[in-house]
């Protein structure tokens, strides 16, 4: 069985990737970087610069074998643990500070 290629360190350099920078109404920044896997090949993002998102809104589609790296502020409280299954629109991954 092949290792999941999006999970390899070099996948961040060799595979297609897309970054999305989000800013909350309170000014808290979060960045999501999607790295396509060997099978996925394409990255789907449903939002454009300036769009306003609401809690639970889908803004990306992760195809089989892709990976998402999420960068939170240092004072965010991470809720999900390594190895947890997370589900779109329903799993809380982290809680963000109220202000920057």
PDB file of N, CA and C in Angstrom:
ATOM      1  N   UNK A   1       0.835  -1.174   0.000  1.00  0.00           N
ATOM      2  CA  UNK A   1       0.000   0.000   0.000  1.00  0.00           C
ATOM      3  C   UNK A   1       0.886   1.246   0.000  1.00  0.00           C
ATOM      4  N   UNK A   2       0.527   2.226  -0.839  1.00  0.00           N
ATOM      5  CA  UNK A   2       1.308   3.454  -0.921  1.00  0.00           C
ATOM      6  C   UNK A   2       0.980   4.380   0.237  1.00  0.00           C
ATOM      7  N   UNK A   3       1.969   5.095   0.745  1.00  0.00           N
ATOM      8  CA  UNK A   3       1.653   6.076   1.788  1.00  0.00           C
ATOM      9  C   UNK A   3       0.830   7.199   1.172  1.00  0.00           C
ATOM     10  N   UNK A   4       0.016   7.862   1.972  1.00  0.00           N
ATOM     11  CA  UNK A   4      -0.775   8.978   1.454  1.00  0.00           C
ATOM     12  C   UNK A   4       0.188  10.098   1.080  1.00  0.00           C
ATOM     13  N   UNK A   5       0.265  10.406  -0.204  1.00  0.00           N
ATOM     14  CA  UNK A   5       1.281  11.324  -0.691  1.00  0.00           C
ATOM     15  C   UNK A   5       1.062  12.767  -0.268  1.00  0.00           C
ATOM     16  N   UNK A   6      -0.160  13.187   0.001  1.00  0.00           N
ATOM     17  CA  UNK A   6      -0.371  14.556   0.488  1.00  0.00           C
ATOM     18  C   UNK A   6       0.149  14.712   1.910  1.00  0.00           C
ATOM     19  N   UNK A   7       0.300  13.610   2.638  1.00  0.00           N
ATOM     20  CA  UNK A   7       0.773  13.673   4.015  1.00  0.00           C
ATOM     21  C   UNK A   7       2.297  13.783   4.095  1.00  0.00           C
ATOM     22  N   UNK A   8       2.997  13.484   3.026  1.00  0.00           N
ATOM     23  CA  UNK A   8       4.450  13.565   3.035  1.00  0.00           C
ATOM     24  C   UNK A   8       4.899  15.018   3.070  1.00  0.00           C
ATOM     25  N   UNK A   9       6.014  15.294   3.749  1.00  0.00           N
ATOM     26  CA  UNK A   9       6.525  16.663   3.853  1.00  0.00           C
ATOM     27  C   UNK A   9       6.762  17.288   2.484  1.00  0.00           C
ATOM     28  N   UNK A  10       7.298  16.536   1.531  1.00  0.00           N
ATOM     29  CA  UNK A  10       7.611  17.112   0.223  1.00  0.00           C
ATOM     30  C   UNK A  10       6.362  17.409  -0.605  1.00  0.00           C
ATOM     31  N   UNK A  11       5.199  16.885  -0.203  1.00  0.00           N
ATOM     32  CA  UNK A  11       3.960  17.184  -0.929  1.00  0.00           C
ATOM     33  C   UNK A  11       3.657  18.670  -0.898  1.00  0.00           C
ATOM     34  N   UNK A  12       4.026  19.355   0.176  1.00  0.00           N
ATOM     35  CA  UNK A  12       3.781  20.791   0.279  1.00  0.00           C
ATOM     36  C   UNK A  12       4.538  21.563  -0.787  1.00  0.00           C
ATOM     37  N   UNK A  13       5.620  21.022  -1.266  1.00  0.00           N
ATOM     38  CA  UNK A  13       6.417  21.690  -2.287  1.00  0.00           C
ATOM     39  C   UNK A  13       6.082  21.218  -3.701  1.00  0.00           C
ATOM     40  N   UNK A  14       5.739  19.949  -3.857  1.00  0.00           N
ATOM     41  CA  UNK A  14       5.585  19.366  -5.190  1.00  0.00           C
ATOM     42  C   UNK A  14       4.136  19.303  -5.686  1.00  0.00           C
ATOM     43  N   UNK A  15       3.163  19.180  -4.780  1.00  0.00           N
ATOM     44  CA  UNK A  15       1.766  19.053  -5.193  1.00  0.00           C
ATOM     45  C   UNK A  15       1.107  20.426  -5.282  1.00  0.00           C
ATOM     46  N   UNK A  16       0.009  20.503  -6.052  1.00  0.00           N
ATOM     47  CA  UNK A  16      -0.753  21.743  -6.128  1.00  0.00           C
ATOM     48  C   UNK A  16      -1.237  22.097  -4.733  1.00  0.00           C
ATOM     49  N   UNK A  17      -1.212  23.383  -4.417  1.00  0.00           N
ATOM     50  CA  UNK A  17      -1.709  23.828  -3.118  1.00  0.00           C
ATOM     51  C   UNK A  17      -2.382  25.178  -3.284  1.00  0.00           C
ATOM     52  N   UNK A  18      -3.254  25.471  -2.338  1.00  0.00           N
ATOM     53  CA  UNK A  18      -4.008  26.717  -2.357  1.00  0.00           C
ATOM     54  C   UNK A  18      -4.160  27.200  -0.932  1.00  0.00           C
ATOM     55  N   UNK A  19      -3.894  28.493  -0.723  1.00  0.00           N
ATOM     56  CA  UNK A  19      -4.010  29.071   0.615  1.00  0.00           C
ATOM     57  C   UNK A  19      -5.199  30.021   0.665  1.00  0.00           C
ATOM     58  N   UNK A  20      -5.869  30.041   1.791  1.00  0.00           N
ATOM     59  CA  UNK A  20      -6.999  30.928   2.012  1.00  0.00           C
ATOM     60  C   UNK A  20      -6.792  31.605   3.365  1.00  0.00           C
ATOM     61  N   UNK A  21      -6.714  32.934   3.341  1.00  0.00           N
ATOM     62  CA  UNK A  21      -6.527  33.714   4.557  1.00  0.00           C
ATOM     63  C   UNK A  21      -7.884  34.239   4.983  1.00  0.00           C
ATOM     64  N   UNK A  22      -8.272  33.936   6.214  1.00  0.00           N
ATOM     65  CA  UNK A  22      -9.560  34.346   6.758  1.00  0.00           C
ATOM     66  C   UNK A  22      -9.333  35.317   7.902  1.00  0.00           C
ATOM     67  N   UNK A  23     -10.196  36.338   8.000  1.00  0.00           N
ATOM     68  CA  UNK A  23     -10.137  37.273   9.125  1.00  0.00           C
ATOM     69  C   UNK A  23     -11.536  37.382   9.711  1.00  0.00           C
ATOM     70  N   UNK A  24     -11.631  37.155  11.031  1.00  0.00           N
ATOM     71  CA  UNK A  24     -12.928  37.246  11.701  1.00  0.00           C
ATOM     72  C   UNK A  24     -13.322  38.711  11.872  1.00  0.00           C
ATOM     73  N   UNK A  25     -14.575  38.936  12.250  1.00  0.00           N
ATOM     74  CA  UNK A  25     -15.049  40.295  12.508  1.00  0.00           C
ATOM     75  C   UNK A  25     -14.250  40.949  13.633  1.00  0.00           C
ATOM     76  N   UNK A  26     -13.693  40.135  14.537  1.00  0.00           N
ATOM     77  CA  UNK A  26     -12.881  40.645  15.652  1.00  0.00           C
ATOM     78  C   UNK A  26     -11.429  40.883  15.250  1.00  0.00           C
ATOM     79  N   UNK A  27     -11.076  40.577  14.010  1.00  0.00           N
ATOM     80  CA  UNK A  27      -9.717  40.799  13.531  1.00  0.00           C
ATOM     81  C   UNK A  27      -8.766  39.641  13.768  1.00  0.00           C
ATOM     82  N   UNK A  28      -9.286  38.452  14.063  1.00  0.00           N
ATOM     83  CA  UNK A  28      -8.448  37.273  14.286  1.00  0.00           C
ATOM     84  C   UNK A  28      -8.197  36.593  12.935  1.00  0.00           C
ATOM     85  N   UNK A  29      -6.938  36.325  12.632  1.00  0.00           N
ATOM     86  CA  UNK A  29      -6.558  35.714  11.361  1.00  0.00           C
ATOM     87  C   UNK A  29      -6.373  34.203  11.488  1.00  0.00           C
ATOM     88  N   UNK A  30      -6.870  33.480  10.494  1.00  0.00           N
ATOM     89  CA  UNK A  30      -6.678  32.033  10.370  1.00  0.00           C
ATOM     90  C   UNK A  30      -6.325  31.776   8.908  1.00  0.00           C
ATOM     91  N   UNK A  31      -5.362  30.907   8.670  1.00  0.00           N
ATOM     92  CA  UNK A  31      -4.994  30.554   7.302  1.00  0.00           C
ATOM     93  C   UNK A  31      -5.177  29.060   7.096  1.00  0.00           C
ATOM     94  N   UNK A  32      -5.800  28.694   5.984  1.00  0.00           N
ATOM     95  CA  UNK A  32      -6.002  27.298   5.605  1.00  0.00           C
ATOM     96  C   UNK A  32      -5.219  27.045   4.321  1.00  0.00           C
ATOM     97  N   UNK A  33      -4.392  26.025   4.321  1.00  0.00           N
ATOM     98  CA  UNK A  33      -3.641  25.661   3.126  1.00  0.00           C
ATOM     99  C   UNK A  33      -4.036  24.247   2.745  1.00  0.00           C
ATOM    100  N   UNK A  34      -4.609  24.093   1.559  1.00  0.00           N
ATOM    101  CA  UNK A  34      -4.999  22.771   1.072  1.00  0.00           C
ATOM    102  C   UNK A  34      -3.916  22.269   0.133  1.00  0.00           C
ATOM    103  N   UNK A  35      -3.464  21.050   0.363  1.00  0.00           N
ATOM    104  CA  UNK A  35      -2.442  20.411  -0.460  1.00  0.00           C
ATOM    105  C   UNK A  35      -3.092  19.223  -1.148  1.00  0.00           C
ATOM    106  N   UNK A  36      -3.090  19.241  -2.482  1.00  0.00           N
ATOM    107  CA  UNK A  36      -3.719  18.166  -3.246  1.00  0.00           C
ATOM    108  C   UNK A  36      -2.903  16.886  -3.136  1.00  0.00           C
ATOM    109  N   UNK A  37      -3.599  15.778  -3.062  1.00  0.00           N
ATOM    110  CA  UNK A  37      -2.946  14.477  -3.049  1.00  0.00           C
ATOM    111  C   UNK A  37      -2.684  13.997  -4.470  1.00  0.00           C
ATOM    112  N   UNK A  38      -2.068  12.860  -4.602  1.00  0.00           N
ATOM    113  CA  UNK A  38      -1.728  12.304  -5.905  1.00  0.00           C
ATOM    114  C   UNK A  38      -2.974  12.034  -6.737  1.00  0.00           C
ATOM    115  N   UNK A  39      -4.039  11.576  -6.094  1.00  0.00           N
ATOM    116  CA  UNK A  39      -5.266  11.238  -6.812  1.00  0.00           C
ATOM    117  C   UNK A  39      -6.123  12.481  -7.035  1.00  0.00           C
ATOM    118  N   UNK A  40      -6.131  13.409  -6.083  1.00  0.00           N
ATOM    119  CA  UNK A  40      -7.037  14.556  -6.133  1.00  0.00           C
ATOM    120  C   UNK A  40      -6.759  15.467  -7.326  1.00  0.00           C
ATOM    121  N   UNK A  41      -5.530  15.849  -7.494  1.00  0.00           N
ATOM    122  CA  UNK A  41      -5.082  16.690  -8.595  1.00  0.00           C
ATOM    123  C   UNK A  41      -5.639  18.108  -8.628  1.00  0.00           C
ATOM    124  N   UNK A  42      -6.881  18.331  -8.220  1.00  0.00           N
ATOM    125  CA  UNK A  42      -7.483  19.653  -8.287  1.00  0.00           C
ATOM    126  C   UNK A  42      -7.939  20.099  -6.910  1.00  0.00           C
ATOM    127  N   UNK A  43      -7.903  21.406  -6.723  1.00  0.00           N
ATOM    128  CA  UNK A  43      -8.368  21.998  -5.481  1.00  0.00           C
ATOM    129  C   UNK A  43      -9.581  22.861  -5.804  1.00  0.00           C
ATOM    130  N   UNK A  44     -10.656  22.677  -5.040  1.00  0.00           N
ATOM    131  CA  UNK A  44     -11.865  23.454  -5.261  1.00  0.00           C
ATOM    132  C   UNK A  44     -12.086  24.416  -4.106  1.00  0.00           C
ATOM    133  N   UNK A  45     -12.169  25.698  -4.413  1.00  0.00           N
ATOM    134  CA  UNK A  45     -12.442  26.729  -3.426  1.00  0.00           C
ATOM    135  C   UNK A  45     -13.652  27.510  -3.925  1.00  0.00           C
ATOM    136  N   UNK A  46     -14.665  27.653  -3.072  1.00  0.00           N
ATOM    137  CA  UNK A  46     -15.929  28.269  -3.471  1.00  0.00           C
ATOM    138  C   UNK A  46     -16.032  29.758  -3.170  1.00  0.00           C
ATOM    139  N   UNK A  47     -15.031  30.354  -2.576  1.00  0.00           N
ATOM    140  CA  UNK A  47     -15.126  31.759  -2.198  1.00  0.00           C
ATOM    141  C   UNK A  47     -14.093  32.586  -2.953  1.00  0.00           C
ATOM    142  N   UNK A  48     -14.370  33.882  -2.982  1.00  0.00           N
ATOM    143  CA  UNK A  48     -13.465  34.832  -3.633  1.00  0.00           C
ATOM    144  C   UNK A  48     -13.068  35.908  -2.619  1.00  0.00           C
ATOM    145  N   UNK A  49     -12.029  36.649  -2.954  1.00  0.00           N
ATOM    146  CA  UNK A  49     -11.576  37.722  -2.087  1.00  0.00           C
ATOM    147  C   UNK A  49     -12.731  38.670  -1.779  1.00  0.00           C
ATOM    148  N   UNK A  50     -12.870  38.986  -0.495  1.00  0.00           N
ATOM    149  CA  UNK A  50     -13.911  39.912  -0.064  1.00  0.00           C
ATOM    150  C   UNK A  50     -15.215  39.257   0.349  1.00  0.00           C
ATOM    151  N   UNK A  51     -15.399  37.959   0.040  1.00  0.00           N
ATOM    152  CA  UNK A  51     -16.628  37.272   0.441  1.00  0.00           C
ATOM    153  C   UNK A  51     -16.704  37.207   1.967  1.00  0.00           C
ATOM    154  N   UNK A  52     -17.904  37.286   2.490  1.00  0.00           N
ATOM    155  CA  UNK A  52     -18.129  37.131   3.929  1.00  0.00           C
ATOM    156  C   UNK A  52     -18.683  35.731   4.161  1.00  0.00           C
ATOM    157  N   UNK A  53     -18.081  35.037   5.104  1.00  0.00           N
ATOM    158  CA  UNK A  53     -18.502  33.669   5.413  1.00  0.00           C
ATOM    159  C   UNK A  53     -19.289  33.668   6.718  1.00  0.00           C
ATOM    160  N   UNK A  54     -20.132  32.660   6.871  1.00  0.00           N
ATOM    161  CA  UNK A  54     -20.852  32.481   8.124  1.00  0.00           C
ATOM    162  C   UNK A  54     -20.424  31.153   8.741  1.00  0.00           C
ATOM    163  N   UNK A  55     -20.598  31.029  10.051  1.00  0.00           N
ATOM    164  CA  UNK A  55     -20.208  29.808  10.756  1.00  0.00           C
ATOM    165  C   UNK A  55     -20.888  28.598  10.119  1.00  0.00           C
ATOM    166  N   UNK A  56     -20.107  27.576   9.826  1.00  0.00           N
ATOM    167  CA  UNK A  56     -20.642  26.348   9.252  1.00  0.00           C
ATOM    168  C   UNK A  56     -20.736  26.355   7.735  1.00  0.00           C
ATOM    169  N   UNK A  57     -20.412  27.480   7.101  1.00  0.00           N
ATOM    170  CA  UNK A  57     -20.489  27.552   5.635  1.00  0.00           C
ATOM    171  C   UNK A  57     -19.351  26.752   5.005  1.00  0.00           C
ATOM    172  N   UNK A  58     -19.673  26.022   3.965  1.00  0.00           N
ATOM    173  CA  UNK A  58     -18.631  25.306   3.227  1.00  0.00           C
ATOM    174  C   UNK A  58     -17.946  26.282   2.289  1.00  0.00           C
ATOM    175  N   UNK A  59     -16.623  26.287   2.329  1.00  0.00           N
ATOM    176  CA  UNK A  59     -15.907  27.203   1.450  1.00  0.00           C
ATOM    177  C   UNK A  59     -14.861  26.505   0.591  1.00  0.00           C
ATOM    178  N   UNK A  60     -14.627  25.232   0.866  1.00  0.00           N
ATOM    179  CA  UNK A  60     -13.691  24.441   0.075  1.00  0.00           C
ATOM    180  C   UNK A  60     -14.191  23.016  -0.010  1.00  0.00           C
ATOM    181  N   UNK A  61     -13.675  22.305  -1.003  1.00  0.00           N
ATOM    182  CA  UNK A  61     -13.975  20.888  -1.140  1.00  0.00           C
ATOM    183  C   UNK A  61     -12.668  20.140  -1.130  1.00  0.00           C
ATOM    184  N   UNK A  62     -12.556  19.146  -0.263  1.00  0.00           N
ATOM    185  CA  UNK A  62     -11.338  18.364  -0.149  1.00  0.00           C
ATOM    186  C   UNK A  62     -11.551  17.044  -0.865  1.00  0.00           C
ATOM    187  N   UNK A  63     -10.815  16.835  -1.906  1.00  0.00           N
ATOM    188  CA  UNK A  63     -10.914  15.586  -2.649  1.00  0.00           C
ATOM    189  C   UNK A  63     -10.078  14.499  -1.974  1.00  0.00           C
ATOM    190  N   UNK A  64     -10.372  13.274  -2.318  1.00  0.00           N
ATOM    191  CA  UNK A  64      -9.672  12.120  -1.757  1.00  0.00           C
ATOM    192  C   UNK A  64      -8.161  12.318  -1.810  1.00  0.00           C
ATOM    193  N   UNK A  65      -7.523  12.112  -0.700  1.00  0.00           N
ATOM    194  CA  UNK A  65      -6.070  12.168  -0.651  1.00  0.00           C
ATOM    195  C   UNK A  65      -5.500  13.553  -0.414  1.00  0.00           C
ATOM    196  N   UNK A  66      -6.346  14.558  -0.226  1.00  0.00           N
ATOM    197  CA  UNK A  66      -5.848  15.904   0.032  1.00  0.00           C
ATOM    198  C   UNK A  66      -5.587  16.106   1.513  1.00  0.00           C
ATOM    199  N   UNK A  67      -4.908  17.194   1.812  1.00  0.00           N
ATOM    200  CA  UNK A  67      -4.573  17.530   3.193  1.00  0.00           C
ATOM    201  C   UNK A  67      -4.859  19.015   3.399  1.00  0.00           C
ATOM    202  N   UNK A  68      -5.297  19.376   4.575  1.00  0.00           N
ATOM    203  CA  UNK A  68      -5.492  20.790   4.900  1.00  0.00           C
ATOM    204  C   UNK A  68      -4.665  21.111   6.139  1.00  0.00           C
ATOM    205  N   UNK A  69      -3.815  22.124   6.016  1.00  0.00           N
ATOM    206  CA  UNK A  69      -3.051  22.634   7.146  1.00  0.00           C
ATOM    207  C   UNK A  69      -3.754  23.913   7.594  1.00  0.00           C
ATOM    208  N   UNK A  70      -4.047  24.031   8.892  1.00  0.00           N
ATOM    209  CA  UNK A  70      -4.730  25.201   9.413  1.00  0.00           C
ATOM    210  C   UNK A  70      -3.801  25.892  10.404  1.00  0.00           C
ATOM    211  N   UNK A  71      -3.610  27.187  10.191  1.00  0.00           N
ATOM    212  CA  UNK A  71      -2.731  27.977  11.039  1.00  0.00           C
ATOM    213  C   UNK A  71      -3.583  28.931  11.868  1.00  0.00           C
ATOM    214  N   UNK A  72      -3.609  28.690  13.190  1.00  0.00           N
ATOM    215  CA  UNK A  72      -4.377  29.493  14.132  1.00  0.00           C
ATOM    216  C   UNK A  72      -3.443  30.452  14.858  1.00  0.00           C
ATOM    217  N   UNK A  73      -4.002  31.506  15.475  1.00  0.00           N
ATOM    218  CA  UNK A  73      -3.180  32.351  16.346  1.00  0.00           C
ATOM    219  C   UNK A  73      -2.679  31.515  17.525  1.00  0.00           C
ATOM    220  N   UNK A  74      -1.585  31.923  18.119  1.00  0.00           N
ATOM    221  CA  UNK A  74      -0.993  31.134  19.205  1.00  0.00           C
ATOM    222  C   UNK A  74      -1.909  31.011  20.415  1.00  0.00           C
ATOM    223  N   UNK A  75      -2.841  31.964  20.595  1.00  0.00           N
ATOM    224  CA  UNK A  75      -3.726  31.884  21.754  1.00  0.00           C
ATOM    225  C   UNK A  75      -5.061  31.197  21.452  1.00  0.00           C
ATOM    226  N   UNK A  76      -5.178  30.563  20.281  1.00  0.00           N
ATOM    227  CA  UNK A  76      -6.370  29.757  19.984  1.00  0.00           C
ATOM    228  C   UNK A  76      -6.325  28.495  20.843  1.00  0.00           C
ATOM    229  N   UNK A  77      -7.488  27.981  21.165  1.00  0.00           N
ATOM    230  CA  UNK A  77      -7.565  26.744  21.958  1.00  0.00           C
ATOM    231  C   UNK A  77      -7.996  25.610  21.025  1.00  0.00           C
ATOM    232  N   UNK A  78      -7.060  24.721  20.728  1.00  0.00           N
ATOM    233  CA  UNK A  78      -7.330  23.613  19.818  1.00  0.00           C
ATOM    234  C   UNK A  78      -8.195  22.579  20.530  1.00  0.00           C
ATOM    235  N   UNK A  79      -9.291  22.177  19.871  1.00  0.00           N
ATOM    236  CA  UNK A  79     -10.245  21.236  20.444  1.00  0.00           C
ATOM    237  C   UNK A  79     -10.052  19.840  19.846  1.00  0.00           C
ATOM    238  N   UNK A  80      -9.888  19.765  18.543  1.00  0.00           N
ATOM    239  CA  UNK A  80      -9.705  18.473  17.877  1.00  0.00           C
ATOM    240  C   UNK A  80      -8.309  17.940  18.181  1.00  0.00           C
ATOM    241  N   UNK A  81      -8.209  16.631  18.284  1.00  0.00           N
ATOM    242  CA  UNK A  81      -6.922  15.993  18.565  1.00  0.00           C
ATOM    243  C   UNK A  81      -6.392  15.300  17.315  1.00  0.00           C
ATOM    244  N   UNK A  82      -5.106  15.104  17.283  1.00  0.00           N
ATOM    245  CA  UNK A  82      -4.472  14.393  16.179  1.00  0.00           C
ATOM    246  C   UNK A  82      -5.143  13.036  16.002  1.00  0.00           C
ATOM    247  N   UNK A  83      -5.557  12.737  14.795  1.00  0.00           N
ATOM    248  CA  UNK A  83      -6.199  11.466  14.514  1.00  0.00           C
ATOM    249  C   UNK A  83      -7.713  11.502  14.585  1.00  0.00           C
ATOM    250  N   UNK A  84      -8.297  12.590  15.107  1.00  0.00           N
ATOM    251  CA  UNK A  84      -9.757  12.708  15.147  1.00  0.00           C
ATOM    252  C   UNK A  84     -10.319  12.809  13.733  1.00  0.00           C
ATOM    253  N   UNK A  85     -11.504  12.248  13.537  1.00  0.00           N
ATOM    254  CA  UNK A  85     -12.232  12.463  12.286  1.00  0.00           C
ATOM    255  C   UNK A  85     -13.005  13.751  12.452  1.00  0.00           C
ATOM    256  N   UNK A  86     -12.877  14.642  11.485  1.00  0.00           N
ATOM    257  CA  UNK A  86     -13.614  15.901  11.536  1.00  0.00           C
ATOM    258  C   UNK A  86     -14.598  15.932  10.380  1.00  0.00           C
ATOM    259  N   UNK A  87     -15.714  16.592  10.607  1.00  0.00           N
ATOM    260  CA  UNK A  87     -16.791  16.625   9.619  1.00  0.00           C
ATOM    261  C   UNK A  87     -17.139  18.065   9.278  1.00  0.00           C
ATOM    262  N   UNK A  88     -17.275  18.333   7.987  1.00  0.00           N
ATOM    263  CA  UNK A  88     -17.588  19.681   7.513  1.00  0.00           C
ATOM    264  C   UNK A  88     -18.850  20.206   8.160  1.00  0.00           C
ATOM    265  N   UNK A  89     -18.816  21.448   8.535  1.00  0.00           N
ATOM    266  CA  UNK A  89     -19.913  22.223   9.118  1.00  0.00           C
ATOM    267  C   UNK A  89     -20.334  21.772  10.517  1.00  0.00           C
ATOM    268  N   UNK A  90     -19.732  20.731  11.089  1.00  0.00           N
ATOM    269  CA  UNK A  90     -20.194  20.293  12.405  1.00  0.00           C
ATOM    270  C   UNK A  90     -19.100  20.090  13.442  1.00  0.00           C
ATOM    271  N   UNK A  91     -17.862  19.871  13.044  1.00  0.00           N
ATOM    272  CA  UNK A  91     -16.784  19.640  14.008  1.00  0.00           C
ATOM    273  C   UNK A  91     -16.091  20.948  14.349  1.00  0.00           C
ATOM    274  N   UNK A  92     -15.967  21.227  15.632  1.00  0.00           N
ATOM    275  CA  UNK A  92     -15.196  22.385  16.079  1.00  0.00           C
ATOM    276  C   UNK A  92     -13.736  21.949  16.170  1.00  0.00           C
ATOM    277  N   UNK A  93     -12.873  22.619  15.442  1.00  0.00           N
ATOM    278  CA  UNK A  93     -11.439  22.280  15.436  1.00  0.00           C
ATOM    279  C   UNK A  93     -10.705  23.087  16.504  1.00  0.00           C
ATOM    280  N   UNK A  94     -11.090  24.350  16.642  1.00  0.00           N
ATOM    281  CA  UNK A  94     -10.454  25.222  17.637  1.00  0.00           C
ATOM    282  C   UNK A  94     -11.393  26.364  17.971  1.00  0.00           C
ATOM    283  N   UNK A  95     -11.190  26.958  19.134  1.00  0.00           N
ATOM    284  CA  UNK A  95     -11.902  28.191  19.470  1.00  0.00           C
ATOM    285  C   UNK A  95     -10.896  29.319  19.400  1.00  0.00           C
ATOM    286  N   UNK A  96     -11.348  30.433  18.858  1.00  0.00           N
ATOM    287  CA  UNK A  96     -10.445  31.563  18.626  1.00  0.00           C
ATOM    288  C   UNK A  96     -10.572  32.583  19.740  1.00  0.00           C
ATOM    289  N   UNK A  97      -9.525  33.370  19.965  1.00  0.00           N
ATOM    290  CA  UNK A  97      -9.608  34.435  20.966  1.00  0.00           C
ATOM    291  C   UNK A  97     -10.634  35.480  20.506  1.00  0.00           C
ATOM    292  N   UNK A  98     -11.178  36.232  21.456  1.00  0.00           N
ATOM    293  CA  UNK A  98     -12.167  37.256  21.128  1.00  0.00           C
ATOM    294  C   UNK A  98     -11.553  38.480  20.458  1.00  0.00           C
ATOM    295  N   UNK A  99     -10.271  38.673  20.626  1.00  0.00           N
ATOM    296  CA  UNK A  99      -9.608  39.846  20.046  1.00  0.00           C
ATOM    297  C   UNK A  99      -8.165  39.506  19.750  1.00  0.00           C
ATOM    298  N   UNK A 100      -7.527  40.366  18.961  1.00  0.00           N
ATOM    299  CA  UNK A 100      -6.119  40.166  18.643  1.00  0.00           C
ATOM    300  C   UNK A 100      -5.232  40.891  19.605  1.00  0.00           C
TER     301      UNK A 100
END
